[in-house]
CSV table of C-alpha atoms in Angstrom, one decimal:
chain,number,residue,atom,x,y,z
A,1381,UNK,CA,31.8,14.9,-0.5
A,1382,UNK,CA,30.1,13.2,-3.4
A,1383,UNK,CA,31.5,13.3,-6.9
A,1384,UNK,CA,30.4,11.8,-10.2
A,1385,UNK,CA,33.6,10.2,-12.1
A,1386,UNK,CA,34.8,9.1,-15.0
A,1387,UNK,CA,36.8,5.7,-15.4
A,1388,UNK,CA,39.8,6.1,-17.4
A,1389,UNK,CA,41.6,2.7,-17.4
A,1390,UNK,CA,41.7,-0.3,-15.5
A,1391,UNK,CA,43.7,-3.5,-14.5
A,1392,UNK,CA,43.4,-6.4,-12.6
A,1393,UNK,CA,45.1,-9.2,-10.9
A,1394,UNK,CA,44.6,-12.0,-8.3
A,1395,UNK,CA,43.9,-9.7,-5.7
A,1396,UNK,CA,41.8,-6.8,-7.2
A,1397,UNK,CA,41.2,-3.8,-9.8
A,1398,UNK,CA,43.7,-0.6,-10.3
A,1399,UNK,CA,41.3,2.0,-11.4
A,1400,UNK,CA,42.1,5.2,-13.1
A,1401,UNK,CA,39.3,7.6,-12.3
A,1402,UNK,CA,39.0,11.4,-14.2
A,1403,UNK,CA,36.7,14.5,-11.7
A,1404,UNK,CA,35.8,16.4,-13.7
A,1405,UNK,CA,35.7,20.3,-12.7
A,1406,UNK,CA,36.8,20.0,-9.4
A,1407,UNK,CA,40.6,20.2,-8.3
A,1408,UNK,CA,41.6,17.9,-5.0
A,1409,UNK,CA,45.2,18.1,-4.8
A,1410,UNK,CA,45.3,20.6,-2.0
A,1411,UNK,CA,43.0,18.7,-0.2
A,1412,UNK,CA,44.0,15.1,-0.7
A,1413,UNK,CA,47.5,16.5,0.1
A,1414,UNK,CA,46.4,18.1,3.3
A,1415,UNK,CA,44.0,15.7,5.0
A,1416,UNK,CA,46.5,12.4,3.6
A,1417,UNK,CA,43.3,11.3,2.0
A,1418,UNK,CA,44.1,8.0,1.2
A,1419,UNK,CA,40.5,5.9,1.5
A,1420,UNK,CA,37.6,6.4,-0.7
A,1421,UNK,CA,34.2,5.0,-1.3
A,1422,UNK,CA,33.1,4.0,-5.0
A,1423,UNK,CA,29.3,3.3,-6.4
A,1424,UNK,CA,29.2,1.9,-9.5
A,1425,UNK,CA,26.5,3.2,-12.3
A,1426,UNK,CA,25.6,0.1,-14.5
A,1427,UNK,CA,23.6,2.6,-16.9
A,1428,UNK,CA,20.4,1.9,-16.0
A,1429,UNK,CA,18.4,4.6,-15.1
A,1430,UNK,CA,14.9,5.5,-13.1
A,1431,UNK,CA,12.3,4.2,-15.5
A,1432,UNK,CA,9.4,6.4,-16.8
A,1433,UNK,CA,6.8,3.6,-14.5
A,1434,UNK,CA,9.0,3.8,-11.5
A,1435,UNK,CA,9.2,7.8,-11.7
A,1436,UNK,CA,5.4,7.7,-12.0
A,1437,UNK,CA,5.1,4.9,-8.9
A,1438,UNK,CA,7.6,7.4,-6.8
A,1439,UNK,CA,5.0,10.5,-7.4
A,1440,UNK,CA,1.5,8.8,-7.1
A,1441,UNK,CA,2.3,7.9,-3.8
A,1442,UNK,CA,4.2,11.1,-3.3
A,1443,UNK,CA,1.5,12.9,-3.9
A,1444,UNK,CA,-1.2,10.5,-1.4
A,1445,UNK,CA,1.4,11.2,1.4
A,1446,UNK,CA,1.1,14.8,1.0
A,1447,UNK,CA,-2.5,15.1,0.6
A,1448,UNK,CA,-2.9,12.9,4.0
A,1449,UNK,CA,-0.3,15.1,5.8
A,1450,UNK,CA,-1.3,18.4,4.1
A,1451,UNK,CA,2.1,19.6,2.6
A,1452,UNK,CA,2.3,20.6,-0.9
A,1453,UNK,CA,3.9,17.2,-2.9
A,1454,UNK,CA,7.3,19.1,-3.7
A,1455,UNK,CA,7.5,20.0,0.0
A,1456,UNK,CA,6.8,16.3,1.0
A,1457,UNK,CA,8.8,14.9,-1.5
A,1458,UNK,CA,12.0,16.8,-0.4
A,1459,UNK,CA,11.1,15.5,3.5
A,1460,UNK,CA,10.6,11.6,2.0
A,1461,UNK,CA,14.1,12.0,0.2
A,1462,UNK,CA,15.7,12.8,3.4
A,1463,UNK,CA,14.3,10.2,5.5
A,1464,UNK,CA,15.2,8.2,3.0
A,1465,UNK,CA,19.0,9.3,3.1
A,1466,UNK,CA,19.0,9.0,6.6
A,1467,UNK,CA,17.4,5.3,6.2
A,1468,UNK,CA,20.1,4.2,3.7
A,1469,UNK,CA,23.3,6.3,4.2
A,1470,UNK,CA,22.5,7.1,0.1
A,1471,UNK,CA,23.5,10.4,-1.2
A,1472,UNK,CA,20.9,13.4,-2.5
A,1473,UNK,CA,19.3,11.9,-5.6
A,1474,UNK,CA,17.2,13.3,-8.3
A,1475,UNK,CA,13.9,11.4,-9.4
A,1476,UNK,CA,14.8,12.6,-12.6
A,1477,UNK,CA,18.2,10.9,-13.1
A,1478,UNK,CA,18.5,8.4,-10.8
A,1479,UNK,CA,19.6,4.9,-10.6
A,1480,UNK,CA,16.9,2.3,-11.0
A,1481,UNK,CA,18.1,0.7,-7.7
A,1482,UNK,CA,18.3,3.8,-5.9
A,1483,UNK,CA,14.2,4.5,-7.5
A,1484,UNK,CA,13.3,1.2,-6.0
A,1485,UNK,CA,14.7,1.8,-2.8
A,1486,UNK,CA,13.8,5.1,-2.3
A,1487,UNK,CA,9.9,3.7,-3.3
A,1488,UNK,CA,10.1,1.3,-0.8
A,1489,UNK,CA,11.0,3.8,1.9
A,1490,UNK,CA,7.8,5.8,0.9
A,1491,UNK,CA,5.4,2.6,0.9
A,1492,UNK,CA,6.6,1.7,4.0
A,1493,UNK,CA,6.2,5.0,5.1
A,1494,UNK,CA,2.5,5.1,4.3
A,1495,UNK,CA,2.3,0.9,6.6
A,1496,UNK,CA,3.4,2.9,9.6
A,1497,UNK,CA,1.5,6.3,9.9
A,1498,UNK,CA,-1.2,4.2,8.1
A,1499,UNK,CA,-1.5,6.8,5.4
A,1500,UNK,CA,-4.4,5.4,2.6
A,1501,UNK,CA,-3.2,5.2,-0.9
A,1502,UNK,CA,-5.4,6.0,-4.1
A,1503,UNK,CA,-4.6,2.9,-5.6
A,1504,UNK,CA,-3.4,-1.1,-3.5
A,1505,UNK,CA,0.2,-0.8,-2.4
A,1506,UNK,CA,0.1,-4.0,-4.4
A,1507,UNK,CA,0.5,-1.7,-7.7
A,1508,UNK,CA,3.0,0.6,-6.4
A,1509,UNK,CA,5.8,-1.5,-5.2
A,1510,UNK,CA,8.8,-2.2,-7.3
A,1511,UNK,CA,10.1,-4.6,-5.0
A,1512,UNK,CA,7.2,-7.1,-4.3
A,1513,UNK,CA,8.9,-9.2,-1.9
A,1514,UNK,CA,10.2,-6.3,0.2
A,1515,UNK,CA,6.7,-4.9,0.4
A,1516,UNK,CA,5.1,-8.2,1.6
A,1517,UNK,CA,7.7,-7.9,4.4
A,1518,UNK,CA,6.5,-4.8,5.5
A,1519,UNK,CA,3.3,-5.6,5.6
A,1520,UNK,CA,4.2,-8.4,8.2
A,1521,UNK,CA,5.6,-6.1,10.3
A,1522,UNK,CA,3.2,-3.7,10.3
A,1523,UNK,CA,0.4,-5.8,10.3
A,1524,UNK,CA,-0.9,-4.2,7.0
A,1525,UNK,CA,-2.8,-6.1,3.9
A,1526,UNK,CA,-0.9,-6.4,1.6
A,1527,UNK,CA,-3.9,-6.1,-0.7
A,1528,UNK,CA,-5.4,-2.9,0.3
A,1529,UNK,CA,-3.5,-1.5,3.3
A,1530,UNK,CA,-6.0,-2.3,6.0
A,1531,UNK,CA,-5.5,-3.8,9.4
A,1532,UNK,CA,-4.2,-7.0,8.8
A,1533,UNK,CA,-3.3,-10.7,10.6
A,1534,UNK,CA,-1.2,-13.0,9.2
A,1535,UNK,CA,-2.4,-15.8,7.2
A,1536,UNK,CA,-0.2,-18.8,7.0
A,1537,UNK,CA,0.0,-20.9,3.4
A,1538,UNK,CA,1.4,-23.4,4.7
A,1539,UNK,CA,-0.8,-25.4,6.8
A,1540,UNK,CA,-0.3,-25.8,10.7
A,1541,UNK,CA,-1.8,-28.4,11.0
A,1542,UNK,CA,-4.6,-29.2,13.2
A,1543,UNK,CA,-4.6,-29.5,17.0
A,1544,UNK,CA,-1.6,-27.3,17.0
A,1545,UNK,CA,-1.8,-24.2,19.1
A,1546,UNK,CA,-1.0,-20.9,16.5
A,1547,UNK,CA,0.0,-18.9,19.6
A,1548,UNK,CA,2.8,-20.8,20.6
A,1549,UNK,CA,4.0,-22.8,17.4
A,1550,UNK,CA,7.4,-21.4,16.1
A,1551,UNK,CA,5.6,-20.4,12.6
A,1552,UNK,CA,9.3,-19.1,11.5
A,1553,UNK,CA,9.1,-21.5,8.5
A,1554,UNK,CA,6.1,-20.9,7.3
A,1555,UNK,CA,5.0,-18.8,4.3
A,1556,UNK,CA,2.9,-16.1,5.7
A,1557,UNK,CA,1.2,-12.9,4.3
A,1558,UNK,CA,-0.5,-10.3,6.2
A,1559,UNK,CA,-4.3,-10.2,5.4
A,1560,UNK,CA,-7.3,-8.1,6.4
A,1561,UNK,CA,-10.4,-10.4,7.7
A,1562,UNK,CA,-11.9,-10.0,4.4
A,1563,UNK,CA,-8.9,-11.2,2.3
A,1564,UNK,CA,-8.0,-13.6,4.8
A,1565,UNK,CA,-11.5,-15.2,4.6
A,1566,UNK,CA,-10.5,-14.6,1.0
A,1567,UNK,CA,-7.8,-17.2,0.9
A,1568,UNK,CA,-9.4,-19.6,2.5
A,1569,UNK,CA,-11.9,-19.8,0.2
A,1570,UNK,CA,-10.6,-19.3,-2.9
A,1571,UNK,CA,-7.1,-21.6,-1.9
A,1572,UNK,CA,-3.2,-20.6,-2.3
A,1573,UNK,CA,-3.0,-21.2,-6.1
A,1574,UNK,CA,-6.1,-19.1,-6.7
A,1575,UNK,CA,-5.4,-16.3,-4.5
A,1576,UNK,CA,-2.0,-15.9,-6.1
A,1577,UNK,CA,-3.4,-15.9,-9.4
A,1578,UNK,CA,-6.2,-13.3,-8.5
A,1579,UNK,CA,-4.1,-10.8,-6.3
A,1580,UNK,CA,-0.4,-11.3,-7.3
A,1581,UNK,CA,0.7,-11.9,-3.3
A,1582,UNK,CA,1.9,-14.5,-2.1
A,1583,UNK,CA,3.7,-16.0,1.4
A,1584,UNK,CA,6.8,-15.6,2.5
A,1585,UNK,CA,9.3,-17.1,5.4
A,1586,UNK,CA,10.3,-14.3,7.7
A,1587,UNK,CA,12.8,-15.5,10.2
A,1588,UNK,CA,13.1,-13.9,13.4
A,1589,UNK,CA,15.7,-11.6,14.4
């Protein structure tokens, strides 16, 4: 059972916080009483809320999943909310209330999503994501551009050096980004500092395991 609460009062010491919590329309005597309910688990609300560019992120690609898969959006945003509960362990949400963490993680369950059934979006990734670094980790695993979705291989910023064999060098240091062969010609051309500055990617280090 989930249940938005007030908090009445608080104090602390060395070893914690004593809260005083108010729920509000609901009584739980019987049932704290009967099941010895002693354990709960807390989420805190900072006060910030889904933004109005998150909310409009969430249902762009809402809607380019549904037109792939042929549900109606509504219907394919209630089946993207559950896997996303099931993903995270988060309760039901609304996209109209929401938290601004829960919005960013539920937008990068639907990106990556669209990496693995390879779902084409009407707009890069790139300018969906609300959690950039996240999103370039995906790609990696997929083997997605992170540009524009594509079949991708993994482009190392840092160089290997030469003589080094790329199929059996541990590359788990390295900044890497997954890159179609077009951007990957791409980056060698243009160089790191460019490329950043033209596509707003970048590597990262993805250790293994």
């Amino acid at each position: 059972m989930h249940a938005l609460v007030d908090i009445k009062k608080y104090r602390e010491d060395k070893n914690g916080t004593d809260l005083m919590i108010y729920v509000p329309d609901m009584q739980l005597g019987d049932m704290l009483r009967k099941k010895r309910i002693q354990n709960a688990e807390i989420r805190f609300d900072d006060g910030r809320h889904i933004s109005a560019e998150q909310r409009k992120k969430a249902y762009a690609t809402i809607r380019d999943i549904a037109d792939y898969t042929g549900y109606l959006p509504e219907e394919m945003k209630q089946i993207l909310k559950y896997q996303h509960m099931i993903r995270t362990g988060d309760a039901y949400f609304s996209l109209s209330n929401c938290s601004m963490d829960t919005a960013r993680e539920f937008i990068n369950t639907i990106l990556e999503f669209a990496l693995e059934e390879g779902i084409p979006l009407s707009e890069n990734a790139i300018e969906r994501t609300d959690d950039i670094g996240k999103y370039l980790y995906y790609c990696i695993m997929h083997k997605k551009c992170a540009i524009c979705g594509k079949d991708g291989e993994i482009h190392h910023e840092d160089a290997i050096g030469m003589g080094n064999d790329r199929r059996r060098i541990d590359d788990s240091g390295y900044k890497k980004i997954c890159l179609c062969r077009m951007h990957h010609t791409m980056a060698h051309q243009l160089g790191v500092k460019r490329f950043r500055e033209m596509y707003k990617v970048y590597g990262i280090v993805v250790k293994e395991g």
